[in-house]
Amino acid sequence: MIFKVLFQEHAEEAPVREETQTMYIEADSVKKVREKLADRNINIEHILELNEAHLAYEQKSEDFKVENI
């Protein structure tokens, strides 16, 4: 499964909507995504499992890239 992770670059700062970034992670569950990102100093705002239609839409973006972690 592919998950869309919305996050802030710095975990110690308050979230600012305009600075939210996105990454895509392949994992079996939300828990596994969190485990894979545990060593990064980021503030995870939301993790969304992408269904087929949403994944197809996201893949059209030139910024779409699944992270290898």
XYZ file of C-alpha atoms in Angstrom:
69
model
C 0.000 0.000 0.000
C 1.048 3.551 -0.638
C 0.541 6.172 2.066
C 0.572 9.948 1.720
C 2.308 11.592 4.671
C 1.680 15.257 5.430
C 4.381 16.701 7.654
C 6.258 19.752 8.884
C 10.025 19.872 8.431
C 10.796 20.682 12.096
C 9.164 18.701 14.893
C 9.867 21.357 17.524
C 7.986 24.150 15.704
C 4.254 24.767 15.659
C 2.630 23.575 12.395
C 1.972 26.209 9.746
C -0.382 25.099 6.971
C 1.572 26.889 4.242
C 4.716 24.961 5.167
C 3.156 21.485 5.106
C 5.109 19.080 2.928
C 4.173 15.727 1.410
C 5.932 12.417 0.956
C 4.722 9.034 -0.228
C 5.733 5.847 1.585
C 5.126 2.199 0.734
C 4.231 0.157 3.824
C 1.779 -2.404 5.185
C 0.113 -0.107 7.723
C 0.082 3.366 9.266
C 2.065 1.939 12.179
C 4.792 0.721 9.794
C 4.933 4.194 8.168
C 5.457 5.770 11.603
C 8.177 3.195 12.391
C 9.974 3.964 9.116
C 9.896 7.707 9.841
C 10.721 7.480 13.560
C 14.381 8.439 13.079
C 13.527 11.672 11.237
C 13.006 14.913 13.130
C 9.678 15.765 11.468
C 6.201 16.587 12.761
C 3.778 14.150 11.105
C 0.411 15.848 10.718
C -1.537 13.131 8.912
C -1.036 9.764 7.213
C -3.521 8.800 4.523
C -3.777 5.392 2.839
C -4.301 5.989 -0.880
C -6.999 3.982 -2.638
C -6.660 3.197 -6.367
C -8.429 6.328 -7.594
C -6.540 8.654 -5.270
C -3.211 6.989 -6.104
C -3.893 7.381 -9.847
C -4.625 11.076 -9.266
C -1.457 11.615 -7.186
C 0.692 9.813 -9.794
C -0.231 12.494 -12.346
C 1.672 15.073 -10.297
C 5.261 15.723 -11.317
C 6.140 15.760 -7.574
C 4.944 12.176 -7.025
C 7.785 9.930 -5.856
C 7.590 6.993 -3.468
C 10.350 7.277 -0.845
C 12.616 4.261 -0.387
C 13.027 3.833 3.350
